[in-house]
């Protein structure tokens, strides 16, 4: 079986209308693309983002915070959105597969992802969550709440929170069992629920794990063959939005690491995707990491593969 992990961005679920109906409609369209990707020989895991959703939920929590109805902490909000988006994806994928007469079960699993309490991500928050704001509104919110807001890829300002790197995924063996039994699995939603080891065992912590790095860690632990990271563009670009902009196609690890050192990719945006792709490609010579758009998913394997990261010795084969 070809084992594939697909990382789906939270912004691919929420565009401008944050209602449940609007998000479910986008999820249904996404599920159609994922169902078209699935083959009889494929074992498929879907890891979804939740940046816009968990940010909106935190705003709702803050607005209704009271002694009688206290706001939930960030790790719990991650779990809540992992459950709701997981439900939407399972429902939509089940319907999409049934339309294609594909008999496969679909399940979502609440996933705890272990991080280190000493991770530098807690010192330098970098993960954007929630809606976009103008610079003036972001400044106002920073003064009111003490939270940090930063520009996100030229699209506006968003709240940023600690984003520690994943070191273990507690449910990885369970996920592997589901795959071995033919279950299309939704896991690691929002990068997973961040937990740390302490004297009292596992405990949740205030953070958001990058879902692309969590998808890469999961792909490593379940020995996946391909990691597909979906984003808003068909290819990764260097010199982005400049006159000498260049789309990357099949690239070696050494080449893309050179671009990382040049600072070609935005932290909290494209950089984690590229770093995840590089990490996965390094695991085994046969591993392949693809970064592309949801719209291009149907073209994979047809010569239009987006940006493909491989080990140097694999370049000649391609």
PDB file of C-alpha atoms in Angstrom:
ATOM      1  CA  UNK A   1       0.000   0.000   0.000  1.00  0.00           C
ATOM      2  CA  UNK A   2       1.180   3.512  -0.781  1.00  0.00           C
ATOM      3  CA  UNK A   3       0.947   5.467   2.467  1.00  0.00           C
ATOM      4  CA  UNK A   4       0.234   9.189   1.977  1.00  0.00           C
ATOM      5  CA  UNK A   5      -0.101  12.030   4.487  1.00  0.00           C
ATOM      6  CA  UNK A   6      -1.876  15.168   3.256  1.00  0.00           C
ATOM      7  CA  UNK A   7      -1.549  18.401   5.246  1.00  0.00           C
ATOM      8  CA  UNK A   8      -4.504  20.692   4.603  1.00  0.00           C
ATOM      9  CA  UNK A   9      -4.385  24.358   5.682  1.00  0.00           C
ATOM     10  CA  UNK A  10      -7.011  25.871   7.972  1.00  0.00           C
ATOM     11  CA  UNK A  11      -7.341  28.780   5.535  1.00  0.00           C
ATOM     12  CA  UNK A  12      -8.482  26.230   2.925  1.00  0.00           C
ATOM     13  CA  UNK A  13     -11.521  25.587   5.135  1.00  0.00           C
ATOM     14  CA  UNK A  14     -12.409  29.157   6.098  1.00  0.00           C
ATOM     15  CA  UNK A  15     -12.293  31.906   3.453  1.00  0.00           C
ATOM     16  CA  UNK A  16     -14.403  34.946   4.366  1.00  0.00           C
ATOM     17  CA  UNK A  17     -17.619  33.546   5.848  1.00  0.00           C
ATOM     18  CA  UNK A  18     -16.931  31.972   9.283  1.00  0.00           C
ATOM     19  CA  UNK A  19     -20.335  30.283   9.636  1.00  0.00           C
ATOM     20  CA  UNK A  20     -20.446  26.518  10.049  1.00  0.00           C
ATOM     21  CA  UNK A  21     -22.480  26.161   6.838  1.00  0.00           C
ATOM     22  CA  UNK A  22     -19.932  28.119   4.783  1.00  0.00           C
ATOM     23  CA  UNK A  23     -16.988  26.173   6.186  1.00  0.00           C
ATOM     24  CA  UNK A  24     -18.741  22.845   5.638  1.00  0.00           C
ATOM     25  CA  UNK A  25     -19.390  23.807   2.014  1.00  0.00           C
ATOM     26  CA  UNK A  26     -15.661  24.396   1.466  1.00  0.00           C
ATOM     27  CA  UNK A  27     -14.858  21.145   3.275  1.00  0.00           C
ATOM     28  CA  UNK A  28     -17.220  19.304   0.917  1.00  0.00           C
ATOM     29  CA  UNK A  29     -15.338  20.693  -2.083  1.00  0.00           C
ATOM     30  CA  UNK A  30     -12.040  19.744  -0.448  1.00  0.00           C
ATOM     31  CA  UNK A  31     -13.312  16.232   0.229  1.00  0.00           C
ATOM     32  CA  UNK A  32     -14.127  15.792  -3.463  1.00  0.00           C
ATOM     33  CA  UNK A  33     -10.484  16.541  -4.362  1.00  0.00           C
ATOM     34  CA  UNK A  34      -9.181  14.179  -1.673  1.00  0.00           C
ATOM     35  CA  UNK A  35     -11.559  11.419  -2.763  1.00  0.00           C
ATOM     36  CA  UNK A  36     -10.332  11.811  -6.357  1.00  0.00           C
ATOM     37  CA  UNK A  37      -6.760  11.344  -5.101  1.00  0.00           C
ATOM     38  CA  UNK A  38      -7.537   8.100  -3.283  1.00  0.00           C
ATOM     39  CA  UNK A  39      -6.773   4.777  -4.996  1.00  0.00           C
ATOM     40  CA  UNK A  40      -7.354   1.190  -3.912  1.00  0.00           C
ATOM     41  CA  UNK A  41      -3.651   0.851  -3.128  1.00  0.00           C
ATOM     42  CA  UNK A  42      -3.445   4.026  -1.024  1.00  0.00           C
ATOM     43  CA  UNK A  43      -3.530   4.448   2.744  1.00  0.00           C
ATOM     44  CA  UNK A  44      -4.485   8.064   3.424  1.00  0.00           C
ATOM     45  CA  UNK A  45      -4.071  10.322   6.460  1.00  0.00           C
ATOM     46  CA  UNK A  46      -5.333  13.910   6.472  1.00  0.00           C
ATOM     47  CA  UNK A  47      -3.876  16.480   8.853  1.00  0.00           C
ATOM     48  CA  UNK A  48      -5.773  19.776   8.822  1.00  0.00           C
ATOM     49  CA  UNK A  49      -4.940  23.254  10.058  1.00  0.00           C
ATOM     50  CA  UNK A  50      -7.146  25.299  12.370  1.00  0.00           C
ATOM     51  CA  UNK A  51      -5.497  28.733  12.597  1.00  0.00           C
ATOM     52  CA  UNK A  52      -8.543  30.820  11.617  1.00  0.00           C
ATOM     53  CA  UNK A  53     -10.966  28.555  13.497  1.00  0.00           C
ATOM     54  CA  UNK A  54      -9.091  28.397  16.805  1.00  0.00           C
ATOM     55  CA  UNK A  55      -8.489  32.144  16.645  1.00  0.00           C
ATOM     56  CA  UNK A  56     -12.189  32.830  16.187  1.00  0.00           C
ATOM     57  CA  UNK A  57     -13.044  30.397  18.976  1.00  0.00           C
ATOM     58  CA  UNK A  58     -10.631  32.187  21.315  1.00  0.00           C
ATOM     59  CA  UNK A  59     -12.401  35.473  20.509  1.00  0.00           C
ATOM     60  CA  UNK A  60     -15.762  33.856  21.308  1.00  0.00           C
ATOM     61  CA  UNK A  61     -14.359  32.476  24.550  1.00  0.00           C
ATOM     62  CA  UNK A  62     -13.010  35.874  25.583  1.00  0.00           C
ATOM     63  CA  UNK A  63     -16.295  37.627  24.728  1.00  0.00           C
ATOM     64  CA  UNK A  64     -18.362  35.296  26.926  1.00  0.00           C
ATOM     65  CA  UNK A  65     -15.840  34.830  29.741  1.00  0.00           C
ATOM     66  CA  UNK A  66     -17.473  34.911  33.179  1.00  0.00           C
ATOM     67  CA  UNK A  67     -17.414  33.110  36.511  1.00  0.00           C
ATOM     68  CA  UNK A  68     -20.351  31.002  35.391  1.00  0.00           C
ATOM     69  CA  UNK A  69     -18.963  30.354  31.902  1.00  0.00           C
ATOM     70  CA  UNK A  70     -15.149  30.646  32.049  1.00  0.00           C
ATOM     71  CA  UNK A  71     -13.101  30.825  28.857  1.00  0.00           C
ATOM     72  CA  UNK A  72     -11.256  27.648  27.905  1.00  0.00           C
ATOM     73  CA  UNK A  73      -7.438  27.651  27.544  1.00  0.00           C
ATOM     74  CA  UNK A  74      -5.761  27.506  24.132  1.00  0.00           C
ATOM     75  CA  UNK A  75      -4.930  23.775  24.216  1.00  0.00           C
ATOM     76  CA  UNK A  76      -8.591  22.965  24.908  1.00  0.00           C
ATOM     77  CA  UNK A  77      -9.687  25.275  22.081  1.00  0.00           C
ATOM     78  CA  UNK A  78      -7.315  23.378  19.781  1.00  0.00           C
ATOM     79  CA  UNK A  79      -9.030  20.146  20.852  1.00  0.00           C
ATOM     80  CA  UNK A  80     -12.482  21.640  20.293  1.00  0.00           C
ATOM     81  CA  UNK A  81     -11.668  22.762  16.749  1.00  0.00           C
ATOM     82  CA  UNK A  82      -9.897  19.466  16.070  1.00  0.00           C
ATOM     83  CA  UNK A  83     -13.180  17.750  16.899  1.00  0.00           C
ATOM     84  CA  UNK A  84     -15.448  20.048  14.897  1.00  0.00           C
ATOM     85  CA  UNK A  85     -13.289  20.179  11.753  1.00  0.00           C
ATOM     86  CA  UNK A  86     -12.636  16.439  12.075  1.00  0.00           C
ATOM     87  CA  UNK A  87     -16.383  15.841  12.093  1.00  0.00           C
ATOM     88  CA  UNK A  88     -16.860  18.010   8.995  1.00  0.00           C
ATOM     89  CA  UNK A  89     -14.089  16.182   7.128  1.00  0.00           C
ATOM     90  CA  UNK A  90     -15.287  12.699   8.110  1.00  0.00           C
ATOM     91  CA  UNK A  91     -18.839  13.529   7.066  1.00  0.00           C
ATOM     92  CA  UNK A  92     -17.797  15.094   3.745  1.00  0.00           C
ATOM     93  CA  UNK A  93     -15.263  12.373   2.897  1.00  0.00           C
ATOM     94  CA  UNK A  94     -17.760   9.610   3.668  1.00  0.00           C
ATOM     95  CA  UNK A  95     -20.258  11.180   1.279  1.00  0.00           C
ATOM     96  CA  UNK A  96     -17.624  11.811  -1.414  1.00  0.00           C
ATOM     97  CA  UNK A  97     -16.376   8.221  -1.276  1.00  0.00           C
ATOM     98  CA  UNK A  98     -19.891   6.792  -1.374  1.00  0.00           C
ATOM     99  CA  UNK A  99     -20.597   8.831  -4.520  1.00  0.00           C
ATOM    100  CA  UNK A 100     -17.592   7.161  -6.135  1.00  0.00           C
ATOM    101  CA  UNK A 101     -18.708   3.714  -4.918  1.00  0.00           C
ATOM    102  CA  UNK A 102     -15.545   3.476  -2.814  1.00  0.00           C
ATOM    103  CA  UNK A 103     -16.073   1.305   0.244  1.00  0.00           C
ATOM    104  CA  UNK A 104     -13.733   2.764   2.856  1.00  0.00           C
ATOM    105  CA  UNK A 105     -14.400   3.777   6.429  1.00  0.00           C
ATOM    106  CA  UNK A 106     -13.378   7.277   7.521  1.00  0.00           C
ATOM    107  CA  UNK A 107     -12.521   8.229  11.102  1.00  0.00           C
ATOM    108  CA  UNK A 108     -11.133  11.217  12.998  1.00  0.00           C
ATOM    109  CA  UNK A 109      -8.920  10.750  16.036  1.00  0.00           C
ATOM    110  CA  UNK A 110      -8.240  13.377  18.692  1.00  0.00           C
ATOM    111  CA  UNK A 111      -4.459  13.614  18.677  1.00  0.00           C
ATOM    112  CA  UNK A 112      -2.048  14.693  21.415  1.00  0.00           C
ATOM    113  CA  UNK A 113       1.349  15.922  20.227  1.00  0.00           C
ATOM    114  CA  UNK A 114       4.205  16.117  22.709  1.00  0.00           C
ATOM    115  CA  UNK A 115       6.490  19.162  22.778  1.00  0.00           C
ATOM    116  CA  UNK A 116       9.397  20.195  24.981  1.00  0.00           C
ATOM    117  CA  UNK A 117       8.827  22.780  27.717  1.00  0.00           C
ATOM    118  CA  UNK A 118      12.256  24.169  26.794  1.00  0.00           C
ATOM    119  CA  UNK A 119      11.433  24.730  23.122  1.00  0.00           C
ATOM    120  CA  UNK A 120      12.547  28.170  21.932  1.00  0.00           C
ATOM    121  CA  UNK A 121       9.099  28.634  20.395  1.00  0.00           C
ATOM    122  CA  UNK A 122       7.864  29.639  23.830  1.00  0.00           C
ATOM    123  CA  UNK A 123      10.401  32.477  23.872  1.00  0.00           C
ATOM    124  CA  UNK A 124       9.680  33.710  20.340  1.00  0.00           C
ATOM    125  CA  UNK A 125       5.955  33.330  19.431  1.00  0.00           C
ATOM    126  CA  UNK A 126       5.564  32.967  15.660  1.00  0.00           C
ATOM    127  CA  UNK A 127       2.403  31.010  14.789  1.00  0.00           C
ATOM    128  CA  UNK A 128      -0.431  33.151  13.355  1.00  0.00           C
ATOM    129  CA  UNK A 129      -3.974  32.306  14.433  1.00  0.00           C
ATOM    130  CA  UNK A 130      -7.341  33.945  13.989  1.00  0.00           C
ATOM    131  CA  UNK A 131      -8.578  36.586  11.527  1.00  0.00           C
ATOM    132  CA  UNK A 132      -6.564  39.244   9.693  1.00  0.00           C
ATOM    133  CA  UNK A 133      -6.565  42.842  10.935  1.00  0.00           C
ATOM    134  CA  UNK A 134      -5.276  46.168   9.680  1.00  0.00           C
ATOM    135  CA  UNK A 135      -2.084  47.466  11.263  1.00  0.00           C
ATOM    136  CA  UNK A 136      -3.981  50.082  13.288  1.00  0.00           C
ATOM    137  CA  UNK A 137      -6.492  47.533  14.610  1.00  0.00           C
ATOM    138  CA  UNK A 138      -3.684  45.102  15.467  1.00  0.00           C
ATOM    139  CA  UNK A 139      -1.914  47.862  17.412  1.00  0.00           C
ATOM    140  CA  UNK A 140      -5.127  48.578  19.309  1.00  0.00           C
ATOM    141  CA  UNK A 141      -5.569  44.888  20.167  1.00  0.00           C
ATOM    142  CA  UNK A 142      -1.960  44.603  21.360  1.00  0.00           C
ATOM    143  CA  UNK A 143      -2.477  47.543  23.707  1.00  0.00           C
ATOM    144  CA  UNK A 144      -5.773  46.115  24.986  1.00  0.00           C
ATOM    145  CA  UNK A 145      -4.775  42.472  25.440  1.00  0.00           C
ATOM    146  CA  UNK A 146      -0.972  42.342  25.614  1.00  0.00           C
ATOM    147  CA  UNK A 147      -0.977  39.718  22.852  1.00  0.00           C
ATOM    148  CA  UNK A 148       1.502  39.915  19.970  1.00  0.00           C
ATOM    149  CA  UNK A 149       0.318  40.642  16.400  1.00  0.00           C
ATOM    150  CA  UNK A 150       2.517  40.381  13.301  1.00  0.00           C
ATOM    151  CA  UNK A 151       2.093  40.807   9.549  1.00  0.00           C
ATOM    152  CA  UNK A 152       1.315  37.526   7.792  1.00  0.00           C
ATOM    153  CA  UNK A 153       2.596  37.254   4.195  1.00  0.00           C
ATOM    154  CA  UNK A 154       1.388  40.706   3.229  1.00  0.00           C
ATOM    155  CA  UNK A 155      -2.272  39.853   3.889  1.00  0.00           C
ATOM    156  CA  UNK A 156      -2.677  41.768   7.145  1.00  0.00           C
ATOM    157  CA  UNK A 157      -1.844  41.364  10.826  1.00  0.00           C
ATOM    158  CA  UNK A 158      -2.708  38.274  12.885  1.00  0.00           C
ATOM    159  CA  UNK A 159      -2.206  37.241  16.487  1.00  0.00           C
ATOM    160  CA  UNK A 160       0.885  35.054  16.961  1.00  0.00           C
ATOM    161  CA  UNK A 161       1.349  32.452  19.704  1.00  0.00           C
ATOM    162  CA  UNK A 162       4.124  30.010  20.733  1.00  0.00           C
ATOM    163  CA  UNK A 163       4.715  27.251  18.188  1.00  0.00           C
ATOM    164  CA  UNK A 164       6.967  24.538  19.654  1.00  0.00           C
ATOM    165  CA  UNK A 165       8.186  21.705  17.458  1.00  0.00           C
ATOM    166  CA  UNK A 166       6.572  18.258  17.785  1.00  0.00           C
ATOM    167  CA  UNK A 167       8.751  15.530  19.296  1.00  0.00           C
ATOM    168  CA  UNK A 168       6.216  12.677  19.588  1.00  0.00           C
ATOM    169  CA  UNK A 169       2.643  11.846  18.629  1.00  0.00           C
ATOM    170  CA  UNK A 170       0.890   9.833  21.313  1.00  0.00           C
ATOM    171  CA  UNK A 171      -1.705   8.231  19.040  1.00  0.00           C
ATOM    172  CA  UNK A 172       0.643   7.299  16.151  1.00  0.00           C
ATOM    173  CA  UNK A 173       0.336   3.532  16.743  1.00  0.00           C
ATOM    174  CA  UNK A 174      -3.448   3.772  16.807  1.00  0.00           C
ATOM    175  CA  UNK A 175      -3.393   5.769  13.573  1.00  0.00           C
ATOM    176  CA  UNK A 176      -1.185   3.105  11.991  1.00  0.00           C
ATOM    177  CA  UNK A 177      -3.653   0.385  13.020  1.00  0.00           C
ATOM    178  CA  UNK A 178      -6.499   2.310  11.395  1.00  0.00           C
ATOM    179  CA  UNK A 179      -4.522   2.631   8.155  1.00  0.00           C
ATOM    180  CA  UNK A 180      -3.626  -1.061   8.129  1.00  0.00           C
ATOM    181  CA  UNK A 181      -7.354  -1.775   8.307  1.00  0.00           C
ATOM    182  CA  UNK A 182      -8.181   0.463   5.356  1.00  0.00           C
ATOM    183  CA  UNK A 183      -9.564   3.408   7.323  1.00  0.00           C
ATOM    184  CA  UNK A 184      -9.053   6.870   5.814  1.00  0.00           C
ATOM    185  CA  UNK A 185      -7.912   8.756   8.908  1.00  0.00           C
ATOM    186  CA  UNK A 186      -8.165  12.396   9.948  1.00  0.00           C
ATOM    187  CA  UNK A 187      -5.542  13.044  12.645  1.00  0.00           C
ATOM    188  CA  UNK A 188      -3.291  15.697  14.140  1.00  0.00           C
ATOM    189  CA  UNK A 189      -5.815  18.450  13.473  1.00  0.00           C
ATOM    190  CA  UNK A 190      -4.457  21.937  14.051  1.00  0.00           C
ATOM    191  CA  UNK A 191      -1.035  20.394  14.564  1.00  0.00           C
ATOM    192  CA  UNK A 192      -2.453  18.323  17.395  1.00  0.00           C
ATOM    193  CA  UNK A 193      -3.156  19.218  21.013  1.00  0.00           C
ATOM    194  CA  UNK A 194       0.151  20.383  22.549  1.00  0.00           C
ATOM    195  CA  UNK A 195       1.133  18.404  25.636  1.00  0.00           C
ATOM    196  CA  UNK A 196       4.292  18.185  27.765  1.00  0.00           C
ATOM    197  CA  UNK A 197       5.625  15.533  30.104  1.00  0.00           C
ATOM    198  CA  UNK A 198       5.629  16.650  33.727  1.00  0.00           C
ATOM    199  CA  UNK A 199       5.770  15.062  37.154  1.00  0.00           C
ATOM    200  CA  UNK A 200       2.033  14.450  36.915  1.00  0.00           C
ATOM    201  CA  UNK A 201       2.194  12.890  33.446  1.00  0.00           C
ATOM    202  CA  UNK A 202       0.974  14.485  30.221  1.00  0.00           C
ATOM    203  CA  UNK A 203      -0.395  18.006  30.567  1.00  0.00           C
ATOM    204  CA  UNK A 204      -1.808  20.395  27.982  1.00  0.00           C
ATOM    205  CA  UNK A 205       0.063  23.630  27.370  1.00  0.00           C
ATOM    206  CA  UNK A 206      -0.792  27.021  25.830  1.00  0.00           C
ATOM    207  CA  UNK A 207       0.576  26.773  22.286  1.00  0.00           C
ATOM    208  CA  UNK A 208      -0.289  25.915  18.697  1.00  0.00           C
ATOM    209  CA  UNK A 209       1.873  23.386  16.869  1.00  0.00           C
ATOM    210  CA  UNK A 210       2.462  24.005  13.185  1.00  0.00           C
ATOM    211  CA  UNK A 211       0.323  21.478  11.370  1.00  0.00           C
ATOM    212  CA  UNK A 212       2.884  20.939   8.590  1.00  0.00           C
ATOM    213  CA  UNK A 213       5.602  19.983  11.080  1.00  0.00           C
ATOM    214  CA  UNK A 214       3.108  17.762  12.926  1.00  0.00           C
ATOM    215  CA  UNK A 215       2.157  16.119   9.621  1.00  0.00           C
ATOM    216  CA  UNK A 216       5.838  15.479   8.900  1.00  0.00           C
ATOM    217  CA  UNK A 217       6.380  13.945  12.346  1.00  0.00           C
ATOM    218  CA  UNK A 218       3.329  11.728  11.865  1.00  0.00           C
ATOM    219  CA  UNK A 219       4.499  10.742   8.372  1.00  0.00           C
ATOM    220  CA  UNK A 220       7.852   9.747   9.877  1.00  0.00           C
ATOM    221  CA  UNK A 221       6.298   7.685  12.696  1.00  0.00           C
ATOM    222  CA  UNK A 222       3.899   5.764  10.434  1.00  0.00           C
ATOM    223  CA  UNK A 223       6.562   5.351   7.706  1.00  0.00           C
ATOM    224  CA  UNK A 224       4.605   7.138   4.998  1.00  0.00           C
ATOM    225  CA  UNK A 225       5.921   7.209   1.419  1.00  0.00           C
ATOM    226  CA  UNK A 226       4.636  10.646   0.408  1.00  0.00           C
ATOM    227  CA  UNK A 227       3.922  13.876   2.262  1.00  0.00           C
ATOM    228  CA  UNK A 228       1.675  16.341   0.431  1.00  0.00           C
ATOM    229  CA  UNK A 229       1.472  19.846   1.886  1.00  0.00           C
ATOM    230  CA  UNK A 230      -1.372  21.890   0.451  1.00  0.00           C
ATOM    231  CA  UNK A 231      -1.217  25.665   0.385  1.00  0.00           C
ATOM    232  CA  UNK A 232      -2.651  28.595  -1.571  1.00  0.00           C
ATOM    233  CA  UNK A 233      -0.205  28.417  -4.495  1.00  0.00           C
ATOM    234  CA  UNK A 234       0.650  25.692  -7.019  1.00  0.00           C
ATOM    235  CA  UNK A 235       4.414  26.020  -6.416  1.00  0.00           C
ATOM    236  CA  UNK A 236       6.828  27.379  -3.863  1.00  0.00           C
ATOM    237  CA  UNK A 237       8.498  30.556  -5.139  1.00  0.00           C
ATOM    238  CA  UNK A 238      11.808  32.233  -4.509  1.00  0.00           C
ATOM    239  CA  UNK A 239      11.996  36.033  -4.801  1.00  0.00           C
ATOM    240  CA  UNK A 240       8.239  35.958  -4.145  1.00  0.00           C
ATOM    241  CA  UNK A 241       6.282  38.950  -5.480  1.00  0.00           C
ATOM    242  CA  UNK A 242       9.435  40.402  -7.046  1.00  0.00           C
ATOM    243  CA  UNK A 243      10.243  40.884 -10.761  1.00  0.00           C
ATOM    244  CA  UNK A 244      12.613  37.866 -10.662  1.00  0.00           C
ATOM    245  CA  UNK A 245      10.071  35.577  -8.988  1.00  0.00           C
ATOM    246  CA  UNK A 246      10.764  31.913  -9.788  1.00  0.00           C
ATOM    247  CA  UNK A 247       8.612  28.822  -9.272  1.00  0.00           C
ATOM    248  CA  UNK A 248      10.411  25.800  -7.839  1.00  0.00           C
ATOM    249  CA  UNK A 249       9.587  22.440  -9.422  1.00  0.00           C
ATOM    250  CA  UNK A 250      11.679  19.362  -8.554  1.00  0.00           C
ATOM    251  CA  UNK A 251      14.409  20.496  -6.170  1.00  0.00           C
ATOM    252  CA  UNK A 252      17.082  18.756  -4.126  1.00  0.00           C
ATOM    253  CA  UNK A 253      17.391  19.099  -0.381  1.00  0.00           C
ATOM    254  CA  UNK A 254      20.664  21.016  -0.702  1.00  0.00           C
ATOM    255  CA  UNK A 255      19.160  23.514  -3.153  1.00  0.00           C
ATOM    256  CA  UNK A 256      16.123  24.321  -1.047  1.00  0.00           C
ATOM    257  CA  UNK A 257      18.229  24.502   2.138  1.00  0.00           C
ATOM    258  CA  UNK A 258      20.279  27.158   0.364  1.00  0.00           C
ATOM    259  CA  UNK A 259      17.098  29.151  -0.225  1.00  0.00           C
ATOM    260  CA  UNK A 260      16.139  28.752   3.436  1.00  0.00           C
ATOM    261  CA  UNK A 261      19.483  30.255   4.486  1.00  0.00           C
ATOM    262  CA  UNK A 262      18.829  33.172   2.132  1.00  0.00           C
ATOM    263  CA  UNK A 263      15.582  33.887   3.981  1.00  0.00           C
ATOM    264  CA  UNK A 264      13.435  33.268   0.908  1.00  0.00           C
ATOM    265  CA  UNK A 265      10.457  31.868   2.854  1.00  0.00           C
ATOM    266  CA  UNK A 266       8.267  33.719   5.354  1.00  0.00           C
ATOM    267  CA  UNK A 267       8.389  32.421   8.968  1.00  0.00           C
ATOM    268  CA  UNK A 268       5.001  31.176  10.163  1.00  0.00           C
ATOM    269  CA  UNK A 269       3.817  30.884   6.548  1.00  0.00           C
ATOM    270  CA  UNK A 270       5.815  29.122   3.793  1.00  0.00           C
ATOM    271  CA  UNK A 271       8.930  28.401   5.885  1.00  0.00           C
ATOM    272  CA  UNK A 272       7.364  25.636   8.059  1.00  0.00           C
ATOM    273  CA  UNK A 273       6.017  23.958   4.917  1.00  0.00           C
ATOM    274  CA  UNK A 274       9.450  23.947   3.283  1.00  0.00           C
ATOM    275  CA  UNK A 275      11.138  22.792   6.494  1.00  0.00           C
ATOM    276  CA  UNK A 276       8.637  19.952   6.859  1.00  0.00           C
ATOM    277  CA  UNK A 277       9.194  18.900   3.240  1.00  0.00           C
ATOM    278  CA  UNK A 278      12.978  18.876   3.738  1.00  0.00           C
ATOM    279  CA  UNK A 279      12.764  16.878   6.967  1.00  0.00           C
ATOM    280  CA  UNK A 280      10.561  14.263   5.332  1.00  0.00           C
ATOM    281  CA  UNK A 281      12.705  13.952   2.203  1.00  0.00           C
ATOM    282  CA  UNK A 282      15.748  13.348   4.429  1.00  0.00           C
ATOM    283  CA  UNK A 283      14.153  10.395   6.236  1.00  0.00           C
ATOM    284  CA  UNK A 284      14.542   7.834   3.429  1.00  0.00           C
ATOM    285  CA  UNK A 285      15.920   7.998  -0.132  1.00  0.00           C
ATOM    286  CA  UNK A 286      12.527   6.968  -1.522  1.00  0.00           C
ATOM    287  CA  UNK A 287      10.526   9.624   0.343  1.00  0.00           C
ATOM    288  CA  UNK A 288       8.858  12.372  -1.663  1.00  0.00           C
ATOM    289  CA  UNK A 289       7.485  15.654  -0.323  1.00  0.00           C
ATOM    290  CA  UNK A 290       5.148  17.762  -2.449  1.00  0.00           C
ATOM    291  CA  UNK A 291       4.034  21.344  -1.823  1.00  0.00           C
ATOM    292  CA  UNK A 292       1.175  22.496  -4.035  1.00  0.00           C
ATOM    293  CA  UNK A 293      -2.373  23.821  -4.057  1.00  0.00           C
ATOM    294  CA  UNK A 294      -5.602  21.938  -3.452  1.00  0.00           C
ATOM    295  CA  UNK A 295      -6.633  22.785  -7.013  1.00  0.00           C
ATOM    296  CA  UNK A 296      -3.503  21.070  -8.344  1.00  0.00           C
ATOM    297  CA  UNK A 297      -4.093  17.900  -6.339  1.00  0.00           C
ATOM    298  CA  UNK A 298      -5.834  16.234  -9.280  1.00  0.00           C
ATOM    299  CA  UNK A 299      -2.757  16.805 -11.452  1.00  0.00           C
ATOM    300  CA  UNK A 300      -0.310  14.935  -9.228  1.00  0.00           C
ATOM    301  CA  UNK A 301       1.283  12.142 -11.205  1.00  0.00           C
ATOM    302  CA  UNK A 302       0.454  13.855 -14.512  1.00  0.00           C
ATOM    303  CA  UNK A 303       3.591  15.924 -14.797  1.00  0.00           C
ATOM    304  CA  UNK A 304       2.157  18.938 -12.958  1.00  0.00           C
ATOM    305  CA  UNK A 305       3.314  18.158  -9.461  1.00  0.00           C
ATOM    306  CA  UNK A 306       3.906  21.543  -7.869  1.00  0.00           C
ATOM    307  CA  UNK A 307       7.149  21.736  -5.886  1.00  0.00           C
ATOM    308  CA  UNK A 308       8.689  18.312  -5.212  1.00  0.00           C
ATOM    309  CA  UNK A 309      11.531  17.957  -2.692  1.00  0.00           C
ATOM    310  CA  UNK A 310      13.738  14.869  -3.070  1.00  0.00           C
ATOM    311  CA  UNK A 311      17.173  13.692  -2.070  1.00  0.00           C
ATOM    312  CA  UNK A 312      19.944  14.597  -4.520  1.00  0.00           C
ATOM    313  CA  UNK A 313      20.448  11.055  -5.745  1.00  0.00           C
ATOM    314  CA  UNK A 314      16.798  10.922  -6.804  1.00  0.00           C
ATOM    315  CA  UNK A 315      17.033  13.929  -9.141  1.00  0.00           C
ATOM    316  CA  UNK A 316      18.270  11.906 -12.128  1.00  0.00           C
ATOM    317  CA  UNK A 317      15.416   9.391 -11.722  1.00  0.00           C
ATOM    318  CA  UNK A 318      12.892  12.175 -12.135  1.00  0.00           C
TER     319      UNK A 318
END
